[in-house]
Structures are given as structure tokens and as C-alpha cells.
mmCIF file of C-alpha atoms and ligand atoms in Angstrom:
data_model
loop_
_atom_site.group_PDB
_atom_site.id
_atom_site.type_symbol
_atom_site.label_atom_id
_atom_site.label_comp_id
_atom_site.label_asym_id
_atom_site.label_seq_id
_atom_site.Cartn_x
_atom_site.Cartn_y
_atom_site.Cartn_z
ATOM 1 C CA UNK A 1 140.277 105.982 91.575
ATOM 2 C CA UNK A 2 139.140 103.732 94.382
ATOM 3 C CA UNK A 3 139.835 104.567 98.579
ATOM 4 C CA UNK A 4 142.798 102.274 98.350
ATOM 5 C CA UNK A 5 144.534 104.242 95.784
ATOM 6 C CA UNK A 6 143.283 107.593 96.807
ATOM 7 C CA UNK A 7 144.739 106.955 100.674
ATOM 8 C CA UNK A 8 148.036 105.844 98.781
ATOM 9 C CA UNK A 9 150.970 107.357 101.109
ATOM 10 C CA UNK A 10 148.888 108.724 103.288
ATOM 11 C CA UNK A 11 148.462 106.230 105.250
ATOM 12 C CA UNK A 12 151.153 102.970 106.027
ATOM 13 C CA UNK A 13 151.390 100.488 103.251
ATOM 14 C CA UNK A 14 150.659 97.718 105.981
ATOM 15 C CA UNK A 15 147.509 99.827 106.983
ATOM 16 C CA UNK A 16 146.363 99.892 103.455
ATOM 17 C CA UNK A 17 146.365 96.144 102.829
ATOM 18 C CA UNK A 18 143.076 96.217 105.687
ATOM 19 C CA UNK A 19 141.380 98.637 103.421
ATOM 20 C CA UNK A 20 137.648 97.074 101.703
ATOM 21 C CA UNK A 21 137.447 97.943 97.908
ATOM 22 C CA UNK A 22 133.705 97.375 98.513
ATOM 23 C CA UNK A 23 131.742 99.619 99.872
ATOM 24 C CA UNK A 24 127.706 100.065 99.639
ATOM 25 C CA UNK A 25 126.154 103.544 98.660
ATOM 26 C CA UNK A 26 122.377 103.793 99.540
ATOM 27 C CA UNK A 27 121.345 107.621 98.535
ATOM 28 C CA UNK A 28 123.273 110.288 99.493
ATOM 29 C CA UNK A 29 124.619 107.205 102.547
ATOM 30 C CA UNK A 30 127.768 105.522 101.964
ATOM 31 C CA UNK A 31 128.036 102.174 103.914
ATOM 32 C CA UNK A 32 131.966 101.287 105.139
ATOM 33 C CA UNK A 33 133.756 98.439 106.868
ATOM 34 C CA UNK A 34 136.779 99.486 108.658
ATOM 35 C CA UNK A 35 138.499 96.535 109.859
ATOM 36 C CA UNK A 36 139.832 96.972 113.340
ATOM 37 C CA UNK A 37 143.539 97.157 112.820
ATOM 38 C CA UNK A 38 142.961 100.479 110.731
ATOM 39 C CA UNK A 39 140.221 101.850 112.935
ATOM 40 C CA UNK A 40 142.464 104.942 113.642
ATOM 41 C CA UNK A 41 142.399 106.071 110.087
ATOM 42 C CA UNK A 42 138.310 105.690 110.148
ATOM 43 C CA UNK A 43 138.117 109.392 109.744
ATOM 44 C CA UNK A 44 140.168 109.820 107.159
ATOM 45 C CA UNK A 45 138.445 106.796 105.005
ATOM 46 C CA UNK A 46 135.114 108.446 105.652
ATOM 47 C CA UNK A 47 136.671 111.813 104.865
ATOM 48 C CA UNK A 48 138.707 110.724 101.231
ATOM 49 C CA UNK A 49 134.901 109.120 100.287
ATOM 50 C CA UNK A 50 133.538 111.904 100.124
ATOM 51 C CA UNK A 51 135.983 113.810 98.062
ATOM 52 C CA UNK A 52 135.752 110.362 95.559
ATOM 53 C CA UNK A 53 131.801 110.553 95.537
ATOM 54 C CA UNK A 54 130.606 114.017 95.782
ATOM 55 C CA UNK A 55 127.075 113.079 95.702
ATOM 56 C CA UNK A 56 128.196 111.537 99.427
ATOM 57 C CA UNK A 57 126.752 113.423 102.230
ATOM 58 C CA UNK A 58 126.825 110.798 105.269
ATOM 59 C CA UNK A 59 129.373 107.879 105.707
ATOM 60 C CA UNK A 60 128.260 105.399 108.261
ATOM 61 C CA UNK A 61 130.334 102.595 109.386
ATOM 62 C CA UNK A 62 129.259 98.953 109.352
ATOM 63 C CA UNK A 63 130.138 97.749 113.811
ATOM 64 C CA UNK A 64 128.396 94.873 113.103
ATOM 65 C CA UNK A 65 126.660 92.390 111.008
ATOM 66 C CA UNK A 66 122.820 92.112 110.435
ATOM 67 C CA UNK A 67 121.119 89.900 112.931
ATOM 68 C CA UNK A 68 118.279 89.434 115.314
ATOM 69 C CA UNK A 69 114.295 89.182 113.823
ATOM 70 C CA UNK A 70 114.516 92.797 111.997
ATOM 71 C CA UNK A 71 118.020 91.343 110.357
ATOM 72 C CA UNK A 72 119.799 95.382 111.636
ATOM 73 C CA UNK A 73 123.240 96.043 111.258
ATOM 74 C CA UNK A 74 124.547 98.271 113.844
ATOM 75 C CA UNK A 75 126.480 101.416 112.677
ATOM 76 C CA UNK A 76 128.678 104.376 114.031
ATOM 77 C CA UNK A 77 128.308 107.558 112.195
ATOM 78 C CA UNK A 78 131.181 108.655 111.054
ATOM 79 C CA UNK A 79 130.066 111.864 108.775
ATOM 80 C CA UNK A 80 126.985 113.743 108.708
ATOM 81 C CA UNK A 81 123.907 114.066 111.507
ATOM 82 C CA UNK A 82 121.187 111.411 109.939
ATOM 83 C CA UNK A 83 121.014 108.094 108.896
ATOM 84 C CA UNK A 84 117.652 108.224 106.226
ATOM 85 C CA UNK A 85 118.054 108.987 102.786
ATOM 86 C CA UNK A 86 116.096 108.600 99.663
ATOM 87 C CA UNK A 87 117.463 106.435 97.221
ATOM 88 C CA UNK A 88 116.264 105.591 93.931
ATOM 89 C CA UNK A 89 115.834 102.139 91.727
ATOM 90 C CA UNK A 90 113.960 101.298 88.180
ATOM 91 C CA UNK A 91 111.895 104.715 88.500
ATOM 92 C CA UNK A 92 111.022 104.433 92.054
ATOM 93 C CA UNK A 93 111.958 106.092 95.493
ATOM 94 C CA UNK A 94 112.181 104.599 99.032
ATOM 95 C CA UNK A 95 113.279 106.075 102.304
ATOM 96 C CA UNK A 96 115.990 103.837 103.944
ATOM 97 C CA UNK A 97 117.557 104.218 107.368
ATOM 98 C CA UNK A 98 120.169 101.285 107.032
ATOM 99 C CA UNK A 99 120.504 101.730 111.052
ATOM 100 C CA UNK A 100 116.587 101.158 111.626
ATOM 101 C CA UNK A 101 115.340 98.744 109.217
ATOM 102 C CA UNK A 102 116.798 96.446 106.727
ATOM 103 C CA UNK A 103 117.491 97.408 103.056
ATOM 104 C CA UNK A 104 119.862 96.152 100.574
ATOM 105 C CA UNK A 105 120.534 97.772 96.944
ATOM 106 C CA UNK A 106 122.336 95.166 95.846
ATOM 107 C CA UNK A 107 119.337 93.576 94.731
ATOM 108 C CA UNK A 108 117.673 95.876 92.684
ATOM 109 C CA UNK A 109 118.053 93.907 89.337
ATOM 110 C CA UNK A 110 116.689 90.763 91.082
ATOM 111 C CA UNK A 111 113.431 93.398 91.886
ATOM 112 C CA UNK A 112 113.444 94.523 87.891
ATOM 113 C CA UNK A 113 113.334 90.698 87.297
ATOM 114 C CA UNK A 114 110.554 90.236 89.569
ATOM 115 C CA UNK A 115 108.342 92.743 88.441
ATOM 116 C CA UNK A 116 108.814 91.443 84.824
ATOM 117 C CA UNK A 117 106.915 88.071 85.724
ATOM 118 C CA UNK A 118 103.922 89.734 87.282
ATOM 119 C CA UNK A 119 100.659 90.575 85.604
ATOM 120 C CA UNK A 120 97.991 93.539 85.637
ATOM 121 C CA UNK A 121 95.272 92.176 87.854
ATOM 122 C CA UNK A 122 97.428 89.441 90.444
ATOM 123 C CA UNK A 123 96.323 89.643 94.322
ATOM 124 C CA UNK A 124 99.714 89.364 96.218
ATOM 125 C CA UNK A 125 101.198 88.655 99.327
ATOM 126 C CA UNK A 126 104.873 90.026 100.158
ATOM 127 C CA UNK A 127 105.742 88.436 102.967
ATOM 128 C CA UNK A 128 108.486 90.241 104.996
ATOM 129 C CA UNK A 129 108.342 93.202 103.175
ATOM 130 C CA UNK A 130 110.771 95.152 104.945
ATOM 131 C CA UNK A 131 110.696 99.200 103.742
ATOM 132 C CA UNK A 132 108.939 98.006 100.346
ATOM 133 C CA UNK A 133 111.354 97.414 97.622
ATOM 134 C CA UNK A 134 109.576 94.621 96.480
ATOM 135 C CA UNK A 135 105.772 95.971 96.538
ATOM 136 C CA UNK A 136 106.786 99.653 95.399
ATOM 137 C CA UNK A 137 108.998 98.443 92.437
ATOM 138 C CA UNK A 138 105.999 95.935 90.846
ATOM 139 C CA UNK A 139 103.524 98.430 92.007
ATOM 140 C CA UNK A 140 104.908 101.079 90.002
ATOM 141 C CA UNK A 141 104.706 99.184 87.076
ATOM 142 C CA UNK A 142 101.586 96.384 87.138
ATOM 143 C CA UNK A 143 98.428 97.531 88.283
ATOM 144 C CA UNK A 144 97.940 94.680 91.052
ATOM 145 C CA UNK A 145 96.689 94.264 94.903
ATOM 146 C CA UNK A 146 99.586 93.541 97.431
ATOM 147 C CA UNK A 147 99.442 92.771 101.112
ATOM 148 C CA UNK A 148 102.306 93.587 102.602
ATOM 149 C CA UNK A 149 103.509 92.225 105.972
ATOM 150 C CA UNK A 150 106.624 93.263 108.019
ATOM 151 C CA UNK A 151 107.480 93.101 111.743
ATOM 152 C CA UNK A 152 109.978 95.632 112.376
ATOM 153 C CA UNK A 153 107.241 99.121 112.787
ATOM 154 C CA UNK A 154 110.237 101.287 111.947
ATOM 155 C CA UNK A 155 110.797 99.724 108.332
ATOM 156 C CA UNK A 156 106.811 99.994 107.998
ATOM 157 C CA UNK A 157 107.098 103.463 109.009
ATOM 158 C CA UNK A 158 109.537 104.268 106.205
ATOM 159 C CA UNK A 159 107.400 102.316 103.865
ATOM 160 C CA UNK A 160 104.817 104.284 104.212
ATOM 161 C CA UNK A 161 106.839 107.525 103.738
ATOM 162 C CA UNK A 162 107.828 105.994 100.501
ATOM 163 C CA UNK A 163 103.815 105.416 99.362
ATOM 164 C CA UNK A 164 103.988 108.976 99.517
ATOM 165 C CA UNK A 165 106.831 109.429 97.185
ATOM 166 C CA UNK A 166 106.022 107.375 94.455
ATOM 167 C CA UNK A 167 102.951 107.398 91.806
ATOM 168 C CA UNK A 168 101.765 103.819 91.305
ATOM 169 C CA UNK A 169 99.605 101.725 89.274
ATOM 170 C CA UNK A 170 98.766 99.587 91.672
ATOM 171 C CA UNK A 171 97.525 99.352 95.616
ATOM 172 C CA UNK A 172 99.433 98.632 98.531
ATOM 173 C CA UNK A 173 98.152 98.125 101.954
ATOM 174 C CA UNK A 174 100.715 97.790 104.593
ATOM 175 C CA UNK A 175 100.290 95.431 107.654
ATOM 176 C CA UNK A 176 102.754 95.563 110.686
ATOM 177 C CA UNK A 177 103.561 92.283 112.423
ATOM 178 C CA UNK A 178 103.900 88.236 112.509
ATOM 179 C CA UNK A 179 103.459 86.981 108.988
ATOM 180 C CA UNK A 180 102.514 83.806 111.312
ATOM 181 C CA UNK A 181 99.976 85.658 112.730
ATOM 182 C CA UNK A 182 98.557 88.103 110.000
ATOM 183 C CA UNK A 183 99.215 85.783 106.691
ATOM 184 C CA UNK A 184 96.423 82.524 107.746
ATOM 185 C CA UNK A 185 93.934 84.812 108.742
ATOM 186 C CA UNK A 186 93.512 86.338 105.378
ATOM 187 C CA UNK A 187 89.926 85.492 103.993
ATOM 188 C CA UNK A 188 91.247 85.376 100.844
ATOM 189 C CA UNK A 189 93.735 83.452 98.411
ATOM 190 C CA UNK A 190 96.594 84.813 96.396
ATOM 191 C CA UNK A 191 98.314 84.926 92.981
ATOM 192 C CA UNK A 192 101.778 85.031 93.902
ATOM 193 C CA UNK A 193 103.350 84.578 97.118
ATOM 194 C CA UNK A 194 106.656 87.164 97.426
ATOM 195 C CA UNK A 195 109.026 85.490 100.000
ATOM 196 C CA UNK A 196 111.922 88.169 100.183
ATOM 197 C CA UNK A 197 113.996 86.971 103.250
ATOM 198 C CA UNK A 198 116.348 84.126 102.522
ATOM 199 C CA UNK A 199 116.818 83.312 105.942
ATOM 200 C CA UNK A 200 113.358 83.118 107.084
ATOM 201 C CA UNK A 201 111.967 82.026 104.371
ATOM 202 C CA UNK A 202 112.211 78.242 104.407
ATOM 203 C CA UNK A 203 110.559 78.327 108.248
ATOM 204 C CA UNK A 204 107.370 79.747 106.604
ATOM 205 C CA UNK A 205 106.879 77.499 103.165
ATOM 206 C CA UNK A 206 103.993 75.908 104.698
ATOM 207 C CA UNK A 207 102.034 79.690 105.811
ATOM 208 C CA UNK A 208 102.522 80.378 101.852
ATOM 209 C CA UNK A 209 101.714 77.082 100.460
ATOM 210 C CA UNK A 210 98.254 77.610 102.326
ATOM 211 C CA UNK A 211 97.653 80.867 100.834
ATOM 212 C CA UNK A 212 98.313 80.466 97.509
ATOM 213 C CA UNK A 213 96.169 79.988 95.012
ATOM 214 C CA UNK A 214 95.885 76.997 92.501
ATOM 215 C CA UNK A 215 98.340 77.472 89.578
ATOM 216 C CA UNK A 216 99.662 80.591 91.711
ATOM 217 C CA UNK A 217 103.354 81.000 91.901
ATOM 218 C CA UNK A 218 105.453 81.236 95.016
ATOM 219 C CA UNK A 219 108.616 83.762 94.706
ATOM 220 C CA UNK A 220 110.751 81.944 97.516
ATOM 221 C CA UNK A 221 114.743 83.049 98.501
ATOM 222 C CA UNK A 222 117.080 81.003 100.369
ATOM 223 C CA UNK A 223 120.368 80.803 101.005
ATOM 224 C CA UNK A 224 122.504 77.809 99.358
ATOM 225 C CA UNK A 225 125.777 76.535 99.816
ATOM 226 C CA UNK A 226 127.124 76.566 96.469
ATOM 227 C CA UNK A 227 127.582 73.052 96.451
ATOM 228 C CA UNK A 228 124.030 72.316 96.749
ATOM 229 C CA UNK A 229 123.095 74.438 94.171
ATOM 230 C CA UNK A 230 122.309 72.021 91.805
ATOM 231 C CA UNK A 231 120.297 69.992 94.108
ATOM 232 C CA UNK A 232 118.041 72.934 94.880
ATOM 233 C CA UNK A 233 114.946 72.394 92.548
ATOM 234 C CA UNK A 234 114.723 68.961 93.947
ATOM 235 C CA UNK A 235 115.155 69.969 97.551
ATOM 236 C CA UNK A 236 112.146 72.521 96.878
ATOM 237 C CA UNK A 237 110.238 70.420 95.301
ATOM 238 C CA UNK A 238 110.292 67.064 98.116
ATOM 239 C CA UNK A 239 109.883 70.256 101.123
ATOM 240 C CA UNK A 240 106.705 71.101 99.486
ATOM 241 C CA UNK A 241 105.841 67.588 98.814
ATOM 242 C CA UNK A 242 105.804 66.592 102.474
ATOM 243 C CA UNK A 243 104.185 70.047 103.220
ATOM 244 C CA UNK A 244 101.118 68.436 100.628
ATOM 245 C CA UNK A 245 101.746 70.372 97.668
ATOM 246 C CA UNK A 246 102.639 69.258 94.359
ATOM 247 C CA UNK A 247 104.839 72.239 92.572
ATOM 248 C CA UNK A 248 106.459 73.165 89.485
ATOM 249 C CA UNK A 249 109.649 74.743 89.710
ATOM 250 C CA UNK A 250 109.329 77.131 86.808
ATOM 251 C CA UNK A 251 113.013 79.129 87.491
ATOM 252 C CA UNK A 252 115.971 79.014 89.795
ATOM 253 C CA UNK A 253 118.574 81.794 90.207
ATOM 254 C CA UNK A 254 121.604 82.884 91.926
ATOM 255 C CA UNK A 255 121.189 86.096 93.109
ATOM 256 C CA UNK A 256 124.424 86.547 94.272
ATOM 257 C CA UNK A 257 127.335 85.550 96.421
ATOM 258 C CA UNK A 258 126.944 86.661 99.952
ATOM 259 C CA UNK A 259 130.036 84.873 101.972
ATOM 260 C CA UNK A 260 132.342 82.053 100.637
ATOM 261 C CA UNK A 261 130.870 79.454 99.027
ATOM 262 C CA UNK A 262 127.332 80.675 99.896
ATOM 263 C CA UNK A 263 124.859 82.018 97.257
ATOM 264 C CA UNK A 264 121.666 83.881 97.882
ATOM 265 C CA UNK A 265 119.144 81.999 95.137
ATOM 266 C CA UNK A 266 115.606 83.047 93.728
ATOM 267 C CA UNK A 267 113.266 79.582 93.282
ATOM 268 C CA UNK A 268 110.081 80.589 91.396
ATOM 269 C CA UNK A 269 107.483 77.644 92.703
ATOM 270 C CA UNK A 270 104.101 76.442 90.958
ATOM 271 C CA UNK A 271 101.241 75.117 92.538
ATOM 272 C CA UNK A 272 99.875 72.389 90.780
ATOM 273 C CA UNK A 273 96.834 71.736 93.139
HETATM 274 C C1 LIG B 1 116.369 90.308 105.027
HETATM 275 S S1 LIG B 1 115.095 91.441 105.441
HETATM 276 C C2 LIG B 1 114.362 91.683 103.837
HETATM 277 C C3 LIG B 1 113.485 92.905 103.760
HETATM 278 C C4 LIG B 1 112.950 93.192 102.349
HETATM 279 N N1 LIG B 1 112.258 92.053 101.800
HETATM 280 C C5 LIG B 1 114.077 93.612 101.436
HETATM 281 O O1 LIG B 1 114.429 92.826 100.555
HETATM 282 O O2 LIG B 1 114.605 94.725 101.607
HETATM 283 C C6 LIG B 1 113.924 90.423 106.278
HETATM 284 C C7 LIG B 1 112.747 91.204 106.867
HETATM 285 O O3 LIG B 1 111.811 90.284 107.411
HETATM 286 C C8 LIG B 1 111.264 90.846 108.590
HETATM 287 N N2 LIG B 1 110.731 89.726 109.376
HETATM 288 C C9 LIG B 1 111.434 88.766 110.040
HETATM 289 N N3 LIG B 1 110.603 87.880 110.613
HETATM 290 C C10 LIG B 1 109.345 88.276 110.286
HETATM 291 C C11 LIG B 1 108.046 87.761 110.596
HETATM 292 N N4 LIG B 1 107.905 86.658 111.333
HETATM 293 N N5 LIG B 1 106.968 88.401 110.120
HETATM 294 C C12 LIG B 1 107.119 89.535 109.367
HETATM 295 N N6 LIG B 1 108.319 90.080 109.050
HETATM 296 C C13 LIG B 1 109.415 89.456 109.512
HETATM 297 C C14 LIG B 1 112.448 91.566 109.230
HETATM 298 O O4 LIG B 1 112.022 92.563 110.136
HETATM 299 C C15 LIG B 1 113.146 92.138 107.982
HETATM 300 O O5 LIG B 1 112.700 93.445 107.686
#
């Protein structure tokens, strides 16, 4: 049974209709949208979730839409007195605090598929690493070297609280601030380039075109209208080409619809010298 049917005729059929089937659970958090023509029945949404989904301790509600540099929604708490939790993907754990730092399960299998390509041995840069989904998952599973580099200190903070957590195979070392200013001054070069940030992502191409190493693969997200979907490889391809890189695109993917007519798409980028 989903909210809509559970709140059925206990709340007015014209209420209903406002009601979100969708709703995102991040450990023991569930994450709502209650539009505001139904915000008086908030309570009672937050209230019927948690007799749906025992295993749901806090219900937060979504006030607004990521934004700024640390891309942070802003919440209201609706039930329970925290907003971290431990949740768990592919044999890992994180802490997430939705309300502090970004995090997003919704792209867990896109993090399996990831950590699939890499190999025992790689030196690797994740660039906006956020609270570490991205270096924990391959971590856990490739004995590597990964640089890490995120801006917001409170997502670092919980990153590191999740080192703690998890056995892994390979090394992390976590660096707080600018990629622009941590990622060129790096001695060294790198295997793969992780670019996890869609919307940042294109603006810093060049920072991980520098820093990658010859036949080293760039893992770069952007958003895409879906009509230019197709054109995408191309479009990669000619931005690195003016940047002074000739690339391979090895894979493109959609990772997802995130508004209409917009995807959220995976390009996995060679460099060929
Ligand atoms: C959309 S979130 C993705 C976080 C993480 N990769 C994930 O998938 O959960 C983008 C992240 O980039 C960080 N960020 C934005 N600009 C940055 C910059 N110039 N240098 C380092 N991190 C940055 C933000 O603080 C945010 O945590």
C-alpha cells in the first residue's frame, strides 16, 4: 500500500490528488515533499509513513530544492530529533545528514557500475566527493589510491565518520576544499578522473584533462536535455578537443531522469595523448 492509498478517506479526495507517490528513504530517514496546498495534513503524511515503513524512524520534509556550491536542500523535521543516519549500499556504510551535505541513493547502481570498471592498483582523483559514495564503494572492493576532494567541511566530516565504518581494500585520503585549488597542485598524475557532480562538472573538464594520465579515463556526469542526448559523445569529444586533448569516448549512459525532458548521463572519456 502506498501514502496515497493508506490516507484514503482520511483526508479530502481533492487533498489527496497533491499527494507525491515518490518519496526518498536514506537509512532509518524518509525524505517527503508536501506540496503546499496539503501542508496542513504534513503531520499526518509523516505520521501514516511510518506505520507503512517500520524501519522509519525520522521523516524530514523537502522546503526546498538543492542549490548553492554544497548543492543542500533545506528541510523541516517533521518526526524524530536528528537528521544523520547510516545507510547502507553494495556492502558498504556511509553517514548522511541530507540537511548538511549532499547525498543521493538513487544512484547507487550507477556506483556498482563504476566500481566494476576500476582496477587493483589505479591512482584516482574523485573530484567533488561529497560524503564518499563514490571512493568508499570502489574502495571496498579494488585495492586502489584515491584523492578525494570536497568543499562543503560538513560532508568531509561525515566522510570521515564513514572511513571508520567500513573495512576497505583500498586507501582514501580526504582533502577539504576548491578542487580548483587542491586538484593542479598535485605532484602527481592519475588513472581515472571521478567527476561526480553533473552540474559542476563541465566548468572543470580542463582541471581533469591536466591531471590525467595518458590512456587514463575520465568518469565525467552532466546533465542533458534529452534531446541532445544523442549528440553527447560528439559534444564531449569537440569540448576536449579545444581544451587540447584528443579522447575516446569508451561509454555513455543515462543515469536517470531528473526533471522533464532532462537526463542525468555518465560519459566515460579516454585520453589518447
Ligand atoms: C551533487 S553533489 C555530489 C556529491 C557526491 N559526488 C555524491 O554523488 O553524493 C556535488 C558536490 O560537489 C561539491 N563541490 C561543489 N563545488 C566544488 C568545488 N569547487 N570543489 C570541491 N567540491 C565542490 C559540493 O559541496 C557537493 O558536495
Amino acid at each position: 500500500m502506498n501514502l496515497k492509498e493508506a490516507l484514503e478517506g482520511k483526508i479530502p479526495q481533492k487533498d489527496a490528488e497533491h499527494i507525491y507517490r515518490a518519496f526518498e528513504i536514506i537509512g532509518d530517514i524518509a525524505i517527503i515533499q508536501v506540496p503546499k496546498e496539503i501542508e496542513q495534513h504534513k503531520m499526518l503524511m509523516a505520521e501514516t509513513l511510518c506505520t507503512l515503513h517500520k524501519n522509519i524512524k525520522v521523516v524530514i520534509r523537502k522546503i526546498d530544492e538543492v542549490s548553492g556550491k554544497y548543492r543542500v536542500g533545506k528541510y523541516e523535521i517533521l518526526i524524530g530529533e536528528r537528521t544523520d543516519t547510516i545507510y547502507k549500499e553494495n556492502g558498504i556504510r556511509l553517514k548522511a545528514d541530507p540537511t548538511k551535505a549532499y547525498f543521493s541513493s538513487r544512484m547507487s547502481t550507477e556506483r556498482e557500475r563504476m566500481t566494476e570498471q576500476v582496477k587493483d592498483g589505479e591512482k584516482i582523483i574523485c573530484m567533488f566527493a561529497g560524503i564518499g559514495p563514490y571512493p568508499i564503494n570502489i574502495a571496498k572492493k579494488r585495492d586502489v589510491s584515491i584523492k578525494a576532494v570536497e568543499i562543503n567541511p560538513e560532508a568531509t566530516k561525515l566522510f570521515a565518520e564513514s572511513l571508520k565504518l567500513n573495512k576497505l581494500k583500498g586507501n582514501i585520503e580526504i582533502f577539504t576544499g576548491d578542487v580548483k585549488d587542491i586538484v593542479p597542485n598535485l605532484p602527481e598524475n592519475f588513472d581515472r578522473i571521478l567527476m561526480p557532480a553533473p552540474k559542476d562538472a563541465p566548468e572543470f573538464l580542463e582541471i581533469a584533462l591536466q591531471k590525467v594520465k595518458k590512456g587514463g579515463i575520465i568518469n565525467y556526469y552532466a546533465f542533458v536535455p534529452s534531446e541532445y542526448f544523442a549528440d553527447l559523445e560528439s559534444d564531449v569529444k569537440n569540448k576536449c578537443e579545444k581544451l587540447g586533448k584528443k579522447v575516446k569516448i569508451l561509454a555513455k549512459r543515462n543515469c536517470g531522469n531528473i526533471g522533464i525532458c532532462q537526463f542525468r548521463a555518465a560519459v566515460d572519456i579516454q585520453v589518447l595523448d
